[in-house]
XYZ file of C-alpha atoms in Angstrom:
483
model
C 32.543 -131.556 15.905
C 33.732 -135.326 15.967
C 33.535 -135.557 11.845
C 35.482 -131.942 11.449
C 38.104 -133.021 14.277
C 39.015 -136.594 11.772
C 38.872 -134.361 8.695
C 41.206 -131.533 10.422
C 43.414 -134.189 12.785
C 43.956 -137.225 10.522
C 46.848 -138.564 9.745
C 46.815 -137.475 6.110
C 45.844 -133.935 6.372
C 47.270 -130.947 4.401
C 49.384 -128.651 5.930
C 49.942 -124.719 5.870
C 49.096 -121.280 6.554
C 45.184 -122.014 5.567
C 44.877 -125.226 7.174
C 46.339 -123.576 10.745
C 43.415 -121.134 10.390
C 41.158 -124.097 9.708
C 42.423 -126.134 13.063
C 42.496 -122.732 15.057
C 38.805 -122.333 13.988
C 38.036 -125.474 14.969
C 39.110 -125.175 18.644
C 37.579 -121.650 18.763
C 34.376 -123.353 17.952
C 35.042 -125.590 21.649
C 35.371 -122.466 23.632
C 32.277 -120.839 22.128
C 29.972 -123.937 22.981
C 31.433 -123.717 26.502
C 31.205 -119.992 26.880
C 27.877 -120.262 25.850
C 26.802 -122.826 28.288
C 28.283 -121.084 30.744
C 26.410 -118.017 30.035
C 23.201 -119.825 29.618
C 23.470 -121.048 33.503
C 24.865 -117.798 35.182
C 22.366 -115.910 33.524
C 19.825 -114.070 35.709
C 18.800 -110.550 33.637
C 15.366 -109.685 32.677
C 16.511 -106.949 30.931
C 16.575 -108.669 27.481
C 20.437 -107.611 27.073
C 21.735 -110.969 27.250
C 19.610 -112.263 24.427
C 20.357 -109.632 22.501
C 23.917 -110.272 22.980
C 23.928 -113.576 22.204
C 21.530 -112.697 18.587
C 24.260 -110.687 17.825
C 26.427 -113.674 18.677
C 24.660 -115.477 16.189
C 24.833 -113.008 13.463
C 28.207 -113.163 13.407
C 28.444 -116.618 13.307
C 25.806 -116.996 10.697
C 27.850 -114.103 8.340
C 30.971 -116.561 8.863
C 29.713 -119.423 7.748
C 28.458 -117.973 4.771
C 32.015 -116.254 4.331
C 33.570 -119.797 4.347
C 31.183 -121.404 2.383
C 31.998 -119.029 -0.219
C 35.845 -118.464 -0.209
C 35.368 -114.673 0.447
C 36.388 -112.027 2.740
C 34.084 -112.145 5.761
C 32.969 -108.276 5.358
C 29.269 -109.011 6.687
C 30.552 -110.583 9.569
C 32.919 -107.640 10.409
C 30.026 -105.784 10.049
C 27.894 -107.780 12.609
C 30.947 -108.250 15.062
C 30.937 -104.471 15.106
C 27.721 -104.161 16.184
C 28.102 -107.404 18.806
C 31.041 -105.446 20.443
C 28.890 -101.661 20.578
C 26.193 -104.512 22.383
C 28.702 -105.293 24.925
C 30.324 -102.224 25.595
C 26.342 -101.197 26.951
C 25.732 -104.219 28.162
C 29.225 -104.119 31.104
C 29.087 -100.495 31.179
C 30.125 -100.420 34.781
C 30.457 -103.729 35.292
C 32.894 -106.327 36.843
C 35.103 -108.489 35.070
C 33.830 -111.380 36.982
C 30.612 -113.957 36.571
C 28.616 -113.573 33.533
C 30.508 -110.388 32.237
C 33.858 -112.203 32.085
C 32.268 -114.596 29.502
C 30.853 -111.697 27.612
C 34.043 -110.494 26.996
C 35.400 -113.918 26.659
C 33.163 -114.869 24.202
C 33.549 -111.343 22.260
C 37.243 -111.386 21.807
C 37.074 -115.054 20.701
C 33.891 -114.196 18.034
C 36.773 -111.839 17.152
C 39.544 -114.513 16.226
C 36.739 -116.192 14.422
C 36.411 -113.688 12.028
C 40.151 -112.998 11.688
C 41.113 -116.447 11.339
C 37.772 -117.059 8.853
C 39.443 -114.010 6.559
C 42.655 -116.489 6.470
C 41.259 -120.102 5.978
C 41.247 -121.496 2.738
C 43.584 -120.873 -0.382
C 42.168 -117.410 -0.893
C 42.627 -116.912 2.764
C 46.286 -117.680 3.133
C 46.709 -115.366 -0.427
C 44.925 -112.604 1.518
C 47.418 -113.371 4.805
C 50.446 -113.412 2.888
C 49.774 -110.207 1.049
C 49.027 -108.369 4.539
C 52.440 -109.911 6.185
C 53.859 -108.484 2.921
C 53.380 -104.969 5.092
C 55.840 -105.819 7.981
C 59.594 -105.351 7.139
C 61.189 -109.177 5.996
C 62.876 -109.970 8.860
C 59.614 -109.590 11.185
C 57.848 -111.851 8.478
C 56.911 -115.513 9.393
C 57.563 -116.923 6.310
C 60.917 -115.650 6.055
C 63.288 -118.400 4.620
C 66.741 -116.218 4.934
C 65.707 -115.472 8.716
C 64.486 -118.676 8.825
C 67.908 -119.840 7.675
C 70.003 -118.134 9.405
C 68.265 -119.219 13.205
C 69.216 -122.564 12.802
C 72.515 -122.144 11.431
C 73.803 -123.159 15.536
C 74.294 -126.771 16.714
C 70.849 -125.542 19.412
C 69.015 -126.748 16.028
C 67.524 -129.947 15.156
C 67.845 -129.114 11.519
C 71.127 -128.092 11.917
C 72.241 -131.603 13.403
C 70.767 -133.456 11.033
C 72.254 -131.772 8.414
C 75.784 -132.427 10.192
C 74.542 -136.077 10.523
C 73.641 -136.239 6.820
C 76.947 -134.496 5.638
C 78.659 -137.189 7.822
C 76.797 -140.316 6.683
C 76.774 -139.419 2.793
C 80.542 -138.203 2.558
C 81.625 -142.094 4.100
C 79.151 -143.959 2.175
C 80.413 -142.558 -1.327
C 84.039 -142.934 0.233
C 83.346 -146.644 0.793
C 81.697 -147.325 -2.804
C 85.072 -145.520 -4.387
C 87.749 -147.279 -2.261
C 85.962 -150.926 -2.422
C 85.124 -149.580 -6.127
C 81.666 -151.177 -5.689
C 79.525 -152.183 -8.878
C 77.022 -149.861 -8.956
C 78.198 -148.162 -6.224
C 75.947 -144.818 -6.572
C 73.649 -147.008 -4.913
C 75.408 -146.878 -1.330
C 75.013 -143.408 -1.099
C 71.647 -142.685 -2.685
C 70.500 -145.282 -0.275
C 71.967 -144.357 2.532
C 70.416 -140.366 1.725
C 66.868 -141.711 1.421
C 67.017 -144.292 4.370
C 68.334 -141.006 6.474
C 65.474 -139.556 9.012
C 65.800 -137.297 11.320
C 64.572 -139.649 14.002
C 65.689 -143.124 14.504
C 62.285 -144.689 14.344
C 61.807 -143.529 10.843
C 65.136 -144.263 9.794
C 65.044 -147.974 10.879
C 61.358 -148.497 9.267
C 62.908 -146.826 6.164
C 65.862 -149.292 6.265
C 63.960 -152.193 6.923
C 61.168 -151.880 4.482
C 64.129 -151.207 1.800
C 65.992 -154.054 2.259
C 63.313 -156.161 2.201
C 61.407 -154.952 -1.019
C 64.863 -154.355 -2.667
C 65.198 -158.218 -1.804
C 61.800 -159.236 -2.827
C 61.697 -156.739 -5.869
C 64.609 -158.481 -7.433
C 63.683 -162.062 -6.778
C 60.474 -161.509 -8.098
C 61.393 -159.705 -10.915
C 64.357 -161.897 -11.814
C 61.476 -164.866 -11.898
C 59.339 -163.348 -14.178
C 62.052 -163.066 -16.728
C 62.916 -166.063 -16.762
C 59.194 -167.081 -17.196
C 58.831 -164.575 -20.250
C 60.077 -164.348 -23.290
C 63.753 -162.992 -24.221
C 62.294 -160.658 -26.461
C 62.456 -156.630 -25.458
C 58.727 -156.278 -25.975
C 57.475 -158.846 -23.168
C 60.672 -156.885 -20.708
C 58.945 -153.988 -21.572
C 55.138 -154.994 -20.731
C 56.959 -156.638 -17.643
C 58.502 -152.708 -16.581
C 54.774 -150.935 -17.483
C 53.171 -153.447 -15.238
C 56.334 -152.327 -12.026
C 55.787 -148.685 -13.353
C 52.137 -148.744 -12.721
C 52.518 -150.432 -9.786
C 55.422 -147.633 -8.199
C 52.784 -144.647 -9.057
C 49.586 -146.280 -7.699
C 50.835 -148.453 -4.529
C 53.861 -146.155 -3.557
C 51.515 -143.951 -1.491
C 49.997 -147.178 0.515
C 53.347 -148.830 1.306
C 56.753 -147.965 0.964
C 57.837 -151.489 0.493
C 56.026 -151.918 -2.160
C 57.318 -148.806 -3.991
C 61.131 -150.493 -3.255
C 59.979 -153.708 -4.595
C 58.553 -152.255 -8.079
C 61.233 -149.676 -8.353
C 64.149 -152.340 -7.731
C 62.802 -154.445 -10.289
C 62.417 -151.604 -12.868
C 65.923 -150.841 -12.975
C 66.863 -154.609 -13.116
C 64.479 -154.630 -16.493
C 66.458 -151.641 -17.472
C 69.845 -152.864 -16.641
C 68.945 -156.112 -19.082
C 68.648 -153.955 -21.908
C 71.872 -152.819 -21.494
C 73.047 -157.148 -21.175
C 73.562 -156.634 -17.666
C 73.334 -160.082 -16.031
C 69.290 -159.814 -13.505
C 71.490 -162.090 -10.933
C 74.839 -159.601 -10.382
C 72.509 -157.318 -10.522
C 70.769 -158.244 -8.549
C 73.667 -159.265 -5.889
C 75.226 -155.758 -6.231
C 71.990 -154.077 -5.720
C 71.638 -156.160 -2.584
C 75.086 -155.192 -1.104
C 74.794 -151.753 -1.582
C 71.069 -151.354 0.050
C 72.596 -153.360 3.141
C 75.240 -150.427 3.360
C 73.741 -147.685 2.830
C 70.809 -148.809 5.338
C 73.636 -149.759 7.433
C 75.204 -146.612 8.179
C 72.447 -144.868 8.275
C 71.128 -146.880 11.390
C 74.518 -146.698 12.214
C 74.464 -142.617 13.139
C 71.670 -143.522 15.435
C 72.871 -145.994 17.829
C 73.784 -143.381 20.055
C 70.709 -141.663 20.109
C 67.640 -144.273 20.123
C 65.230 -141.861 21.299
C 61.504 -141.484 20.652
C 60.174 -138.549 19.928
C 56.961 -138.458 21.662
C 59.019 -138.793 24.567
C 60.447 -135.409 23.723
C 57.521 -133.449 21.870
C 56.413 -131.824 25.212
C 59.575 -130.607 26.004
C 60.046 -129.142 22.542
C 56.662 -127.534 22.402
C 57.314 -126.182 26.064
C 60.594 -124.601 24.993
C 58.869 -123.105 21.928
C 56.127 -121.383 24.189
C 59.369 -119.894 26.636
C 61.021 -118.088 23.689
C 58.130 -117.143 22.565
C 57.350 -115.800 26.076
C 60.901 -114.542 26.071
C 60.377 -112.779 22.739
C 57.310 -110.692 24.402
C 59.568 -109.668 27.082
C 61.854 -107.963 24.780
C 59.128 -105.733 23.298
C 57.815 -104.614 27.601
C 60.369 -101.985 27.554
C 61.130 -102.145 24.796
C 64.625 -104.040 24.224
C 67.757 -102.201 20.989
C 66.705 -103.705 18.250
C 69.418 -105.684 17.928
C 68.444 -107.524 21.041
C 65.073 -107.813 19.852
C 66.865 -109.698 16.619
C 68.616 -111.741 18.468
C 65.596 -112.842 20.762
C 63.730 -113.365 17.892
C 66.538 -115.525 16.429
C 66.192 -117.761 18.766
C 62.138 -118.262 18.809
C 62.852 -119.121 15.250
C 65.280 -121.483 15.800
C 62.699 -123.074 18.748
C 60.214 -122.821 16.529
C 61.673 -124.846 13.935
C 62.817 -127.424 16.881
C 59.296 -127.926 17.702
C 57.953 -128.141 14.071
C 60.279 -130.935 13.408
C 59.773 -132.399 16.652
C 56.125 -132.406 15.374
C 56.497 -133.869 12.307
C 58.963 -136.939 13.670
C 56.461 -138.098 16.085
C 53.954 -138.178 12.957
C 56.027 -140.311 11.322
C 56.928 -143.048 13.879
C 54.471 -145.997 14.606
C 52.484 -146.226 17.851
C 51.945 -142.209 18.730
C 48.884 -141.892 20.218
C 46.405 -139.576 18.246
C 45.569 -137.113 21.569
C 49.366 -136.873 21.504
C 49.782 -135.667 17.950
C 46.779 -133.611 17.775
C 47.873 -131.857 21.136
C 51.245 -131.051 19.392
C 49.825 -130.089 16.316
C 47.322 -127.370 17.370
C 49.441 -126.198 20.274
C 52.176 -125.663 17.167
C 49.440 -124.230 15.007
C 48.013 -121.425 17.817
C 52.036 -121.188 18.670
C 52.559 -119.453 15.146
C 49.764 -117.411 15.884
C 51.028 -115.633 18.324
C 54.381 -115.310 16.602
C 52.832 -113.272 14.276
C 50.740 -111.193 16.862
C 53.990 -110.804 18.216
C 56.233 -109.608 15.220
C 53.369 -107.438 14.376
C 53.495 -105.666 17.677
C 57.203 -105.247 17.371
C 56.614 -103.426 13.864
C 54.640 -100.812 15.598
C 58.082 -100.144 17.820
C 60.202 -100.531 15.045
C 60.984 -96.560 14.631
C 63.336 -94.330 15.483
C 61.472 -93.028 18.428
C 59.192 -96.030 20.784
C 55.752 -94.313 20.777
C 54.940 -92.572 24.353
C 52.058 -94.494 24.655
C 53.983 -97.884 24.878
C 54.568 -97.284 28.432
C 50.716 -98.378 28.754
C 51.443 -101.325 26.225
C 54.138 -102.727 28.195
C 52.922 -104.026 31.225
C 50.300 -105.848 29.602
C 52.200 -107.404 27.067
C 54.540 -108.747 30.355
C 51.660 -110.231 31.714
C 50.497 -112.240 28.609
C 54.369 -113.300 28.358
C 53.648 -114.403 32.435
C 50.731 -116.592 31.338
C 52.219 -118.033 28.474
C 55.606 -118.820 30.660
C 53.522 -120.613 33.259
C 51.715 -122.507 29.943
C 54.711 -123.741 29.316
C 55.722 -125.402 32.374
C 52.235 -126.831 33.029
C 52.648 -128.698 29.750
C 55.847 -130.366 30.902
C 54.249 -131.367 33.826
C 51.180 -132.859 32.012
C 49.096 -130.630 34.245
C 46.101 -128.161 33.330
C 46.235 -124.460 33.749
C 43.580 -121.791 34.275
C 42.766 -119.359 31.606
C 44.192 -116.284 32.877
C 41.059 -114.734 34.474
C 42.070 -111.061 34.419
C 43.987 -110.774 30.817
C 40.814 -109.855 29.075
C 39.996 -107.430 31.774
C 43.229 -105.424 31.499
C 43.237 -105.621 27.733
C 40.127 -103.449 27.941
C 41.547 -101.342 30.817
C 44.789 -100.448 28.276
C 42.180 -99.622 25.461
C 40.855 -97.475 28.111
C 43.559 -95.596 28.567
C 44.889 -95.310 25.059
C 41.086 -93.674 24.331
C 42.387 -90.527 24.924
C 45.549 -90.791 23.204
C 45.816 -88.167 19.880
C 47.434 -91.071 17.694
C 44.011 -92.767 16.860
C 45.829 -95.132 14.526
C 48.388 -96.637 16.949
C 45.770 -96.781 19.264
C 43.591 -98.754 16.881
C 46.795 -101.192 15.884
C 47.316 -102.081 20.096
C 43.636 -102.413 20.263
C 43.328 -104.591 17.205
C 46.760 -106.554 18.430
C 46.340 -107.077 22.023
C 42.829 -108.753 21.685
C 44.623 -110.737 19.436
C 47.482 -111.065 22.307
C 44.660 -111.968 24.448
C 42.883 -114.662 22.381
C 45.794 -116.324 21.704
C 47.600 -116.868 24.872
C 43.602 -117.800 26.334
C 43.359 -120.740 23.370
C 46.773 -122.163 24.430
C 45.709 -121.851 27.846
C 42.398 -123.999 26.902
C 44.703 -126.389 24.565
C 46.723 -127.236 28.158
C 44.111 -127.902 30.279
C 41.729 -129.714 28.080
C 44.742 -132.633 26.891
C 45.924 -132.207 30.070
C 45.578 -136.114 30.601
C 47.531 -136.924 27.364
C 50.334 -139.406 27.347
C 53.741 -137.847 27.985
């Protein structure tokens, strides 16, 4: 668990559709340990049921692994999960939701994210996702860009600001470098655009470390020219050697890259007679500006965003929460747009919330890791959620929905008090009864004469369920985190 968490958490991991199911599988592997424990000491049969429950546990898991290990659909362990749940629908015939039955059911509906989320991981996993969200209308898709677009076109948006900010910076940088007609003065603004971050801490490292290798870059590379011969084949060993150096250090430090960049273009610029020391003065002048005012838009807003990352992940769990409300009664559709709107819009808030706080120094790794899987399990349950809304997105809400509705309002309860307890740095209970009334509404929709809505709530809910549990589990367990 310790080597899969570095592999899955570290710094330098990819990022995407495949890699969320990777992370969600990972912290679906936690809860199964601990619902197996769990069941190990409250269990008291002699009947052999439990054991057999627990082989067919094992199947499944078994038929997964394989299913990973070979990039293919996990059919076998659909097969054996079918089987687990006919197992526990004799085995709590009758019985309570509490004690060893409530992790039965626990651990069944999360076996049953494992094998969803198993059917998404990898490359051929996120093909095989993005072809089934290619079923829901393109508004209610997560990887919408127009929709996308068009929630964070209000000043409520990060993005949105720092576009503003960015507009802003770049139109008076290229305005200076005209009216103080600047030598090179394309540098003032193409600095100032690349020194830009959305966050100040990131924007002052950026400024600082390109000052400083611009600086070094030129002095160095201005002394090795004079140490080599005038001739345009030693210039141009001299610009291989910065070349190779750009592509193979750029990734380690960003300094570095300056340095060997800067002095490429002075090599360049002395093919064209231009003199390495104005050169290297205007070069200079310009980098001071254009780190200038970009540190400049940030002086009124020093912030650090691990300061803020709970807050944004908290208000992305509320609209979510929000957007489940709209679907209880269910809301016009154009209210249901408009809610939605706006969980995009937090959504992106908290994604680049997420990724600020990854790029400035000192964020402690519990701290990032909790934002980063709450995030990934958060667009889970966006999709369980736009999914549910495309079974209401007719002409006529289905009858049955009356039956839907009250549960969904309860998960949307849960993930609302989530929220809050994150804020607070506090842990939260996994909602004892959700899993319970999940199977109560499948209950009642057993006798309902459209079998294939019935299977989509069933199929949807227990996704519902899983996912609001897992964020639940996320809470608690970082509860101590740093705020």
């Amino acid at each position: 668990m310790n080597t899969l968490q570095i592999t899955l958490l570290g710094r330098h991991h990819a990022r995407g559709r495949a890699m969320e199911a990777f992370r969600v599988l990972l912290e679906l592997a936690e809860r199964l340990r601990l619902e197996l424990i769990a069941m190990a000491e409250l269990d008291t049969r002699k009947d052999g049921m439990s054991e057999m429950f627990r082989a067919d546990a094992a199947r499944v898991l078994d038929a997964t692994a394989d299913a990973l290990d070979a990039a293919e659909p996990p059919q076998r362990a659909e097969r054996a999960l079918a089987t687990l749940q006919a197992s526990e629908r004799a085995l709590l015939a009758g019985s309570s939701g509490m004690g060893l039955s409530g992790h039965i059911r626990a651990l069944s509906g999360q076996l049953a994210a494992v094998v969803r989320n198993t059917n998404w991981a990898g490359s051929r996993g996120e093909e095989r996702a993005q072809r089934a969200e290619t079923a829901l209308p393109e508004t209610l898709r997560s990887s919408s860009a127009l929709s996308t677009l068009r929630a964070n076109l209000t000043p409520g948006s990060v993005a949105f600001r720092h576009a503003v900010r960015c507009a802003v910076v770049l139109t008076l940088a290229f305005a200076l470098s005209r009216y103080f007609a600047l030598p090179h003065g394309y540098w003032l603004p193409m600095t100032a655009a690349i020194v830009l971050r959305p966050d100040f801490a990131a924007t002052f490292n950026f400024g600082l470390l390109r000052v400083v290798g611009t600086v070094l870059g030129l002095l160095l590379t201005t002394f090795v020219l004079r140490l080599t011969p005038d001739v345009p084949w030693a210039h141009l060993a001299v610009m291989g050697v910065l070349c190779v150096a750009f592509r193979y250090l750029a990734v380690a430090h960003y300094g570095i890259a300056v340095a060997a960049l800067t002095g490429t273009v002075v090599v360049l610029l002395s093919f064209e007679g231009v003199d390495p020391n104005a050169a290297m003065t205007d070069r200079v002048l310009n980098t001071a500006l254009g780190s200038g005012l970009a540190l400049l838009a940030y002086l009124l807003w020093p912030s650090w965003e691990r300061h803020q990352a709970r807050n944004a992940l908290s208000t992305m769990l509320c609209a979510y929460a929000d957007y489940l409300d709209a679907l209880v009664a269910p809301a016009d559709r154009r209210t249901r747009h408009e809610v939605r709107t706006a969980t995009r819009t937090a959504r992106t808030n908290a994604q680049a919330s997420v990724d600020r706080m990854r790029a400035e120094p000192g964020t402690p790794a519990i701290l990032l890791e909790l934002a980063e899987t709450l995030f990934a399990n958060g667009n889970r349950l966006a999709r369980t959620a736009m999914a549910l809304e495309s079974l209401i997105d007719v002409d006529e809400v289905p009858q049955a929905w009356t039956h839907v509705g009250p549960f969904i309002h309860e998960a949307a309860v849960a993930l609302r008090a989530q929220a809050e307890a994150l804020t607070r740095t506090e842990g939260i209970a996994v909602p004892p009864l959700l899993r319970d009334h999940q199977r109560g509404l499948m209950a009642s929709l057993a006798r309902s004469t459209d079998r294939e809505l019935a299977e989509a709530v069933e199929r949807l809910t227990d996704r519902l369920t899983d996912n609001v549990d897992t964020i639940a589990h996320v809470v608690t367990r970082r509860s101590v985190t740093p705020a």
